[in-house]
Short mmCIF file of C-alpha atoms in Angstrom, two decimals:
data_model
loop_
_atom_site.label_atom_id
_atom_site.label_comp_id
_atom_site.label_asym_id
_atom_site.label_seq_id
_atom_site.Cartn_x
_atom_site.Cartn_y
_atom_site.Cartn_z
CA UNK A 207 43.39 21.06 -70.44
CA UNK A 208 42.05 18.11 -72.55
CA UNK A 209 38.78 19.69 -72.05
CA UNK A 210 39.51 22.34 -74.63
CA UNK A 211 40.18 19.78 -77.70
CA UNK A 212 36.81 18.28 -77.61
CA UNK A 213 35.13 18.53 -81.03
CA UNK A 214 32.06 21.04 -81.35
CA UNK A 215 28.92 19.18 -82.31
CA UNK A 216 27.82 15.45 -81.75
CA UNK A 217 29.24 13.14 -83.59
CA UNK A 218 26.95 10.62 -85.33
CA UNK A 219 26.62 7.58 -83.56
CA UNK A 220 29.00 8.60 -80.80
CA UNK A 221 27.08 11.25 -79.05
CA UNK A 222 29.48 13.58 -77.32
CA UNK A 223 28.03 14.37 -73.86
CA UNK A 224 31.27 16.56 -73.17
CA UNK A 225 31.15 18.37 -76.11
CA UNK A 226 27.29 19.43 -75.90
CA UNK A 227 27.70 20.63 -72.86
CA UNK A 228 30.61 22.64 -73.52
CA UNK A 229 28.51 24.25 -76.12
CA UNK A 230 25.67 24.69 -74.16
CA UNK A 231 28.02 26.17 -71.40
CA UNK A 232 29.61 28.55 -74.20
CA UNK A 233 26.00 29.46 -75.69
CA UNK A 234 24.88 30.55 -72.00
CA UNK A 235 27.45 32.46 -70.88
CA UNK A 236 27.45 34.18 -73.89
CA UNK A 237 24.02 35.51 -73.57
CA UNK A 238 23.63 35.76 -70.17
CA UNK A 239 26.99 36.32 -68.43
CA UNK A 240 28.84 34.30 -66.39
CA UNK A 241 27.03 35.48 -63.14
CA UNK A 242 23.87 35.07 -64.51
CA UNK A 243 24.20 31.28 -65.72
CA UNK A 244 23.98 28.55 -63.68
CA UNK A 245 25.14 24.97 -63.91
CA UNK A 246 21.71 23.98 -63.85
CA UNK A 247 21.18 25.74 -67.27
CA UNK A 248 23.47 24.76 -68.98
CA UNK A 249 22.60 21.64 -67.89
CA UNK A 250 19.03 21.56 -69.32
CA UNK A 251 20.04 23.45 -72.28
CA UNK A 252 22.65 20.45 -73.06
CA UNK A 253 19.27 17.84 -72.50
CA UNK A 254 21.37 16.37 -69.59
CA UNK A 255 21.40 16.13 -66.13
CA UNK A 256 23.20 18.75 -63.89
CA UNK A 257 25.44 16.35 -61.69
CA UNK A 258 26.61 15.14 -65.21
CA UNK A 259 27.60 18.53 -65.73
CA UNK A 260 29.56 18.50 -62.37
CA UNK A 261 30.92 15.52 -63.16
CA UNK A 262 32.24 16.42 -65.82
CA UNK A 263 33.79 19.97 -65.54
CA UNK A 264 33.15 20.15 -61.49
CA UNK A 265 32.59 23.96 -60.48
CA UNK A 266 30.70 26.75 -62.51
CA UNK A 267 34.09 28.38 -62.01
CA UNK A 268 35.40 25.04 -64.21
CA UNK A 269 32.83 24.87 -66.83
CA UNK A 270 33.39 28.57 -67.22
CA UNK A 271 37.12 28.12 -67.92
CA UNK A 272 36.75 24.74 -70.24
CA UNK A 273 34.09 26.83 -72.09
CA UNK A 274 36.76 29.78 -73.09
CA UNK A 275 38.97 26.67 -74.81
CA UNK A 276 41.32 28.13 -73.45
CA UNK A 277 45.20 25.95 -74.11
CA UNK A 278 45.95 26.10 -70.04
CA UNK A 279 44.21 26.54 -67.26
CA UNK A 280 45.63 30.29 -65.84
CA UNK A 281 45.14 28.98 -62.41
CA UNK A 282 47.30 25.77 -62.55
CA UNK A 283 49.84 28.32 -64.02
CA UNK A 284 49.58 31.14 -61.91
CA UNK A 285 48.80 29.40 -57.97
CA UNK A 286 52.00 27.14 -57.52
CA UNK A 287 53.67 30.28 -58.78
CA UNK A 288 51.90 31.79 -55.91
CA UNK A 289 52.79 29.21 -53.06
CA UNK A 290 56.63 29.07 -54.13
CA UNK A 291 57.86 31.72 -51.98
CA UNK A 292 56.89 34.97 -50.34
CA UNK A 293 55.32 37.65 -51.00
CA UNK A 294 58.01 40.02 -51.17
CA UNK A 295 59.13 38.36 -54.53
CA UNK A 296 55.60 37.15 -56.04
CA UNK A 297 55.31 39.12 -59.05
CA UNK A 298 58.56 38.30 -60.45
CA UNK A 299 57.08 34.58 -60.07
CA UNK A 300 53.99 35.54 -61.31
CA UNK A 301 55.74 36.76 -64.23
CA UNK A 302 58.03 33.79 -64.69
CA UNK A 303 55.06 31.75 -65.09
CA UNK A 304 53.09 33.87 -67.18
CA UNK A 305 55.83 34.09 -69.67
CA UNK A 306 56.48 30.30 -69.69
CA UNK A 307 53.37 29.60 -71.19
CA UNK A 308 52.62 32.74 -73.46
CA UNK A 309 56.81 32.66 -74.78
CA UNK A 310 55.79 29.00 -75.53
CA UNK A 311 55.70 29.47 -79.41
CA UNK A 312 53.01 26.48 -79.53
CA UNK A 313 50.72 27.72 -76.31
CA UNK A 314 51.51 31.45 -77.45
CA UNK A 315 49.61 30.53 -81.11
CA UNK A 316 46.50 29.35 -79.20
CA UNK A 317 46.89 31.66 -76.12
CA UNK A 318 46.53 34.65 -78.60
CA UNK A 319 43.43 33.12 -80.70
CA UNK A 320 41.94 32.51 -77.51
CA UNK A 321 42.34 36.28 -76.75
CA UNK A 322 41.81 37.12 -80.17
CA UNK A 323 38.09 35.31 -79.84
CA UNK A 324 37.24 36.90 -76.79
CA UNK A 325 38.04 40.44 -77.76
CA UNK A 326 37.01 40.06 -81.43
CA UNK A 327 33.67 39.25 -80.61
CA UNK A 328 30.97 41.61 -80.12
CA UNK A 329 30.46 43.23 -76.28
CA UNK A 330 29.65 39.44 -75.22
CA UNK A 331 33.49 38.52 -74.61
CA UNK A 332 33.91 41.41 -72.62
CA UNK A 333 31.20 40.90 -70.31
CA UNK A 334 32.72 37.45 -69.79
CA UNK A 335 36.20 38.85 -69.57
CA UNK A 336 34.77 41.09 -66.44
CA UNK A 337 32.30 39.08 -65.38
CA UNK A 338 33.63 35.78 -65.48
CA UNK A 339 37.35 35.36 -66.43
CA UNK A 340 38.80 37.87 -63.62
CA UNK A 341 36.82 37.33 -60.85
CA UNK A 342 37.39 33.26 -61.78
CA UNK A 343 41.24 33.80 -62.09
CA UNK A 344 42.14 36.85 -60.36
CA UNK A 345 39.79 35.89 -57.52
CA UNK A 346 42.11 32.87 -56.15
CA UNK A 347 45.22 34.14 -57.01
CA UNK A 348 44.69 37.21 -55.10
CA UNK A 349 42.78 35.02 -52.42
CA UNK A 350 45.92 32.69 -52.58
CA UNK A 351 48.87 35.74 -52.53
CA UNK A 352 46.77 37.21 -48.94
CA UNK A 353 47.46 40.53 -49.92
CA UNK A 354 45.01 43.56 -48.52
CA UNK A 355 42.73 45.32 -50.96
CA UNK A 356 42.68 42.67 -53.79
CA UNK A 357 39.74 43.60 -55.57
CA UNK A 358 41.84 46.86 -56.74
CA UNK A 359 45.57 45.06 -56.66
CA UNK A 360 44.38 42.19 -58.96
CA UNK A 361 43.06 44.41 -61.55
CA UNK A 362 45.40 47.01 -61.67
CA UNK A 363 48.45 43.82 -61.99
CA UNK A 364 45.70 42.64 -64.82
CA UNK A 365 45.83 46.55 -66.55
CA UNK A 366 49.41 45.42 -67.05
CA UNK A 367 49.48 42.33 -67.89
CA UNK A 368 47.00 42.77 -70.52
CA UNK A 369 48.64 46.00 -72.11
CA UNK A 370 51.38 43.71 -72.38
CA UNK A 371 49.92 40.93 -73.33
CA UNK A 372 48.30 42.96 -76.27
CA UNK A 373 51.95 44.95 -77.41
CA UNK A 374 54.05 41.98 -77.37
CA UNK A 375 52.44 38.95 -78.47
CA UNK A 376 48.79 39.80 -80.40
CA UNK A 377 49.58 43.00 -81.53
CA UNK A 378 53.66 42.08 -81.80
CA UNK A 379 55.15 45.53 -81.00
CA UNK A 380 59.05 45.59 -81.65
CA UNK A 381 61.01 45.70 -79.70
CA UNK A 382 58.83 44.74 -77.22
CA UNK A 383 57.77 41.43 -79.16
CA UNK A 384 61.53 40.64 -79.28
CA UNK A 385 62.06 41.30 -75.84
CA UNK A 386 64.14 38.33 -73.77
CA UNK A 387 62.14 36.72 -71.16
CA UNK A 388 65.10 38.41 -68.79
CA UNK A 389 64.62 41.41 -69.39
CA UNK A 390 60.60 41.31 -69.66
CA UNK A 391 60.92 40.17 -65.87
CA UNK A 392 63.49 43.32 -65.01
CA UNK A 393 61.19 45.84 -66.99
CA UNK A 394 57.43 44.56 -65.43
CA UNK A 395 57.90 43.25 -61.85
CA UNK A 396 58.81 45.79 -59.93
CA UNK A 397 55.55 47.48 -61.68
CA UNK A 398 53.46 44.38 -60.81
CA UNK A 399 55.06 44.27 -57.17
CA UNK A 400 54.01 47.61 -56.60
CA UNK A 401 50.88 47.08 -57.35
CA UNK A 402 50.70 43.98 -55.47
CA UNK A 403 52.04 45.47 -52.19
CA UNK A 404 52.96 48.76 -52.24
CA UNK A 405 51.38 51.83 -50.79
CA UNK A 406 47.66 52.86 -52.48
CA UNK A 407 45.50 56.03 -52.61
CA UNK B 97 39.22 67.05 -85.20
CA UNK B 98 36.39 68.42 -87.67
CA UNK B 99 37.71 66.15 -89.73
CA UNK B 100 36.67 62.66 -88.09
CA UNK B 101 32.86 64.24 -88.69
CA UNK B 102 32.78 64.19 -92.31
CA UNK B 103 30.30 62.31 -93.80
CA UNK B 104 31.47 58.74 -95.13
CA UNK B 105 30.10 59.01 -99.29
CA UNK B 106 29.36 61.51 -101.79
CA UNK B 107 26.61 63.71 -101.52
CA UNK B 108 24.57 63.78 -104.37
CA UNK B 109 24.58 66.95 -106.00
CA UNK B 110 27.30 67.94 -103.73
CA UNK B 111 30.60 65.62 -104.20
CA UNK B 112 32.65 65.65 -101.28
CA UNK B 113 36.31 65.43 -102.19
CA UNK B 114 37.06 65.40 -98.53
CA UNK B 115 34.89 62.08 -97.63
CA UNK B 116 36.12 60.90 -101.10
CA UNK B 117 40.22 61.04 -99.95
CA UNK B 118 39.60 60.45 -95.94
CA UNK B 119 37.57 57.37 -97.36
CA UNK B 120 40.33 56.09 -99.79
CA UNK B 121 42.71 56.74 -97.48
CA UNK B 122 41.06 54.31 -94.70
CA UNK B 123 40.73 51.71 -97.57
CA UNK B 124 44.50 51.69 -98.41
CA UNK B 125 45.93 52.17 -94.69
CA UNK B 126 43.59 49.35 -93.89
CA UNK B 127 44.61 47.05 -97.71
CA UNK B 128 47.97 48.09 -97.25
CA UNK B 129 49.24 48.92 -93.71
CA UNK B 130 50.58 52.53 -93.08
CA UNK B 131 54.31 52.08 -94.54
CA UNK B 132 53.37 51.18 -98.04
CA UNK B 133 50.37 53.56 -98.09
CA UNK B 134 51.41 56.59 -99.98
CA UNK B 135 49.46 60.08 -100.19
CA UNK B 136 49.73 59.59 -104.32
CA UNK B 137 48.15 56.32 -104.19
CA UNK B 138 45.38 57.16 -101.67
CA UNK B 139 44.99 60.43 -104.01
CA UNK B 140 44.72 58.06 -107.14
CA UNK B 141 41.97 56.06 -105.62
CA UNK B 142 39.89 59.31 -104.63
CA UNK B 143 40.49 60.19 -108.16
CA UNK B 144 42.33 64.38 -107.17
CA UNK B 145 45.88 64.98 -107.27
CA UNK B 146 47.99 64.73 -104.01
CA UNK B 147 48.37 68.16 -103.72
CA UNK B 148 44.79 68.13 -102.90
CA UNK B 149 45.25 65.51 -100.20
CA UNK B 150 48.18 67.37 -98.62
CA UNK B 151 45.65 70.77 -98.75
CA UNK B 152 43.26 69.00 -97.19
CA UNK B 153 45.15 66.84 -94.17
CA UNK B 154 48.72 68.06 -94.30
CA UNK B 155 50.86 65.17 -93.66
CA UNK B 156 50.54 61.36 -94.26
CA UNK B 157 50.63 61.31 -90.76
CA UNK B 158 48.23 63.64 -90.53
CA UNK B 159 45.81 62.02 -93.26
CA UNK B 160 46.30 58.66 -91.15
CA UNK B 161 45.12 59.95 -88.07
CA UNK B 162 41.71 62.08 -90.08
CA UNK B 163 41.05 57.76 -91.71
CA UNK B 164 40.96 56.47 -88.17
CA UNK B 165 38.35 58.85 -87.19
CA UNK B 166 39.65 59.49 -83.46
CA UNK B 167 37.31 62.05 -81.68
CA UNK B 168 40.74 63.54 -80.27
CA UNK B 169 44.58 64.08 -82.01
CA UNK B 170 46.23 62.55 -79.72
CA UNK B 171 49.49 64.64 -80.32
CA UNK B 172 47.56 67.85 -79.48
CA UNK B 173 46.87 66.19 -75.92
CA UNK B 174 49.76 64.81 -74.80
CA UNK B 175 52.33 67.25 -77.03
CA UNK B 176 51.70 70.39 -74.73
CA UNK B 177 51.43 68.23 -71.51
CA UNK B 178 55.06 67.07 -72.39
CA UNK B 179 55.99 71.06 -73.35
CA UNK B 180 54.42 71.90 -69.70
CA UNK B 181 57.39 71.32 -67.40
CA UNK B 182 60.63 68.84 -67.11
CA UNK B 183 61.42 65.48 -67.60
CA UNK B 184 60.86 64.70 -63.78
CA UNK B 185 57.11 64.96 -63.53
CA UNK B 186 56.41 63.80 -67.30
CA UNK B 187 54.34 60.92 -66.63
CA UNK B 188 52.03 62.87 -64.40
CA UNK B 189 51.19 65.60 -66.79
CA UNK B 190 50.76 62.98 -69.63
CA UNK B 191 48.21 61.25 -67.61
CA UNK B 192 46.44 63.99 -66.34
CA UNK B 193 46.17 65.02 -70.20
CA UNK B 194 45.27 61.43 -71.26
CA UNK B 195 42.50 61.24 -68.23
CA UNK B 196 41.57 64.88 -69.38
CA UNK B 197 39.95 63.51 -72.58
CA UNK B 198 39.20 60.02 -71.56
CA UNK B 199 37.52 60.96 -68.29
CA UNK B 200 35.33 63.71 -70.36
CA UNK B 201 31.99 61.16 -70.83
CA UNK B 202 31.28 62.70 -74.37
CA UNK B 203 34.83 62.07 -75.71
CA UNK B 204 35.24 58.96 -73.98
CA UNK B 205 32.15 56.85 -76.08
CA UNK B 206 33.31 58.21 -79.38
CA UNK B 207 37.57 57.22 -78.08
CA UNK B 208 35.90 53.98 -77.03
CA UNK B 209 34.29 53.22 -79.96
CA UNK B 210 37.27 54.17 -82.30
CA UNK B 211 39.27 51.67 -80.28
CA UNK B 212 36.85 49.18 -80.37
CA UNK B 213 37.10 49.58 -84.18
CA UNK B 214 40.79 49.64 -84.33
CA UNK B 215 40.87 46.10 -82.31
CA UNK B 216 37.67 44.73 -83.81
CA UNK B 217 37.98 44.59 -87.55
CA UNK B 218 40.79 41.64 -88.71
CA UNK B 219 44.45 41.71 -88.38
CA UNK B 220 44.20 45.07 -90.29
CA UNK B 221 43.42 47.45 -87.18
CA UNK B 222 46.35 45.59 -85.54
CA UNK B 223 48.61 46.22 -88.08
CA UNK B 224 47.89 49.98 -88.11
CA UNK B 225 48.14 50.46 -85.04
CA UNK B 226 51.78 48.59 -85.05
CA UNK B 227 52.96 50.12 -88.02
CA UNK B 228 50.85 53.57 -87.83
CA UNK B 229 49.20 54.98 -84.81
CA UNK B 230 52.19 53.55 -82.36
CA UNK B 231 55.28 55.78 -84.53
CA UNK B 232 52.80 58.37 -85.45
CA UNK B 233 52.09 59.36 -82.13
CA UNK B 234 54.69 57.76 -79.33
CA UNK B 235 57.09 59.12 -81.95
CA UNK B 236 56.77 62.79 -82.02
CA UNK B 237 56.01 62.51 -77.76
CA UNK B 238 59.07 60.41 -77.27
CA UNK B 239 60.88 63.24 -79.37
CA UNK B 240 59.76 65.99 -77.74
CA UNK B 241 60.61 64.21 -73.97
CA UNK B 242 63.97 63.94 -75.17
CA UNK B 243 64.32 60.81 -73.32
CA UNK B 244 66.96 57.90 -74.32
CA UNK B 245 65.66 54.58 -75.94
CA UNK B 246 62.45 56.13 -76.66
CA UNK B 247 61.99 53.06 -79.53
CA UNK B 248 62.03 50.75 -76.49
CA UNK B 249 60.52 53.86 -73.60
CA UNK B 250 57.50 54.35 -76.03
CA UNK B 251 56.17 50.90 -76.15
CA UNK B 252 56.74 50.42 -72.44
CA UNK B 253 54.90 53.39 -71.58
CA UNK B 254 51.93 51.83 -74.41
CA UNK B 255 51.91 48.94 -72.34
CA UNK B 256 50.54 50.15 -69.55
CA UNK B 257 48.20 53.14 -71.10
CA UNK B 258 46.54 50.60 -73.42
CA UNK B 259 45.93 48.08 -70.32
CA UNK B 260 44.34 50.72 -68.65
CA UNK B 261 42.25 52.22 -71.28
CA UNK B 262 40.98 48.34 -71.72
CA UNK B 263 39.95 47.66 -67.99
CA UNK B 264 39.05 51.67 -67.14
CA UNK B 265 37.15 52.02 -70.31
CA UNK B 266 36.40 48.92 -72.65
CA UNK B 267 35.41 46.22 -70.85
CA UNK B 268 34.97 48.85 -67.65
CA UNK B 269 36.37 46.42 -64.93
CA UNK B 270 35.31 47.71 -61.05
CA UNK B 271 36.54 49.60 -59.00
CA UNK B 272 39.39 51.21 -62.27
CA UNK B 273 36.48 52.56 -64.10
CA UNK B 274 34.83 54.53 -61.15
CA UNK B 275 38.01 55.21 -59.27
CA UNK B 276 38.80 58.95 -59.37
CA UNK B 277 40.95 60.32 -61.57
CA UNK B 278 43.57 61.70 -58.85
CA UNK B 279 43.93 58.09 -57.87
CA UNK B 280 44.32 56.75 -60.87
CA UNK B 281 47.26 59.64 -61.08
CA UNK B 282 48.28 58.40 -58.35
CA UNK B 283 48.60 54.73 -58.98
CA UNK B 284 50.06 55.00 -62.31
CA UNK B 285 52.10 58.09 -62.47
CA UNK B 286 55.39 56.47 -60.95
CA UNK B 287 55.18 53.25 -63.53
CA UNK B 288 55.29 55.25 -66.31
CA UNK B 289 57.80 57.94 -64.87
CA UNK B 290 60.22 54.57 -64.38
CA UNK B 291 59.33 53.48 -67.83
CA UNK B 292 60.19 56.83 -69.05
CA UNK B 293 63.27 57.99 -67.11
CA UNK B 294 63.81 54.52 -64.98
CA UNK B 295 66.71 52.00 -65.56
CA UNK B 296 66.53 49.42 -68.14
CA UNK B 297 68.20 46.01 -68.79
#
């Protein structure tokens, strides 16, 4: 997203509407959680007027997302994965996907200090991990996927995902960090299909 | 551990060789990374000969897991879970054994706060727990399952445990951190039984 290379502060002369809101956007979320902070705001914290804010970034769901800086957008990655077949086979396409952007050594570099930031932070990045980044990712993808109980399938494919997420790229496990694409896919999606459609307590 | 309790400097009056090695030893691990961190040096720095550090924590291993101040050796959990029974039901005992310390609410904010330690500090937690806490402890449980591959099982097996601990117990994502522990036996028990004993690529 060219959202996410705006600069931080306003530059002199050239006030950058975009880039005070974004940090207004970052500054509220921050200390208030995501559902706790509305557009409106942000909006006032920035000195400008909401619908610029819409204009802008569109949703709260948007502005949320722009205001992680993160390098893609998960939800451009993850939903045509989604709609390109059935559901029989949808993790192992949810898993393609994933790994085209995080084995991409120039996404994977900002992917990780993206995660990095979020984690390294103090409890703040968590409550907008829970608060904010699942229900805004996980929310449409499992919306998107129609598959029954998806406020427990979603999370428990995102326990995975993260755990490996954390051994193989920030944390670089061998031989896990090593591990082909392939054989990534082989290993994790019948786990993630499983928990996307198969029997639960 | 008693260990993990001891205070963190001297006492005045009362010099605490303990505190004194556990605390040089945390300062090398962390300077250093667990390979090139030898008992001798950490001994040098707490100014007492190694055999004193060997008296005091046994191993390197040993002395490794007393610097990271877990609430819980995690080889005396899972160790006699393995021990319990064959290869076929593994997974389930190791989880009921994990769960039986991370479900316990006194344990689990001291484990939590360890981890958030471990992943919170600079690329130094990361690197002991890549080149420390993984071998130290999926080592000797890999061993002791006698299962092939264990240098690729191990990891896989990591994967999902550390995913889990994140969205049970870190950030505390609904409905994994209230969802009973028979459930979460349940739900996870066959992904790491394939990890352990499943085919691979």
């Amino acid at each position: 997203m060219s959202t996410t290379r705006a600069p931080r502060g306003r530059r002199p002369g050239a006030p950058d509407t975009r880039a005070a809101i974004l940090a207004a956007a970052r500054h509220r979320f921050a200390a208030n959680g995501f559902a706790r902070t509305s557009v409106r705001s942000v909006a006032a914290e920035a000195g400008v007027d909401p619908a610029l804010v819409h204009h802008y970034f569109g949703t709260k769901d948007e502005l949320f997302l722009a205001a992680l800086e993160l390098p893609v957008d998960p939800r451009k990655v993850l939903l045509p994965a989604v709609a390109a077949g059935g559901l029989d086979d949808a993790a192992e396409r949810i898993l393609r996907a994933f790994l085209s952007v995080w084995d991409d050594p120039d996404i994977q570099v900002r992917l990780v200090a993206a995660f990095r930031s979020v984690l390294d932070a103090d409890a703040d990045g968590e409550r907008l991990l829970r608060e904010g980044f699942l229900p805004v990712v996980l929310g449409p993808v499992g919306e998107a996927l129609g598959i029954d109980r998806p406020e427990l399938r979603m999370p428990l494919v995102a326990s995975q995902v993260l755990g490996l997420i954390m051994l193989r790229y920030v944390i670089a496990v061998e031989p896990l960090a090593s591990l082909p694409g392939d054989d990534v896919v082989t290993i994790y999606a019948p786990t993630l299909q499983r928990y996307l459609t198969g029997e639960l307590p």
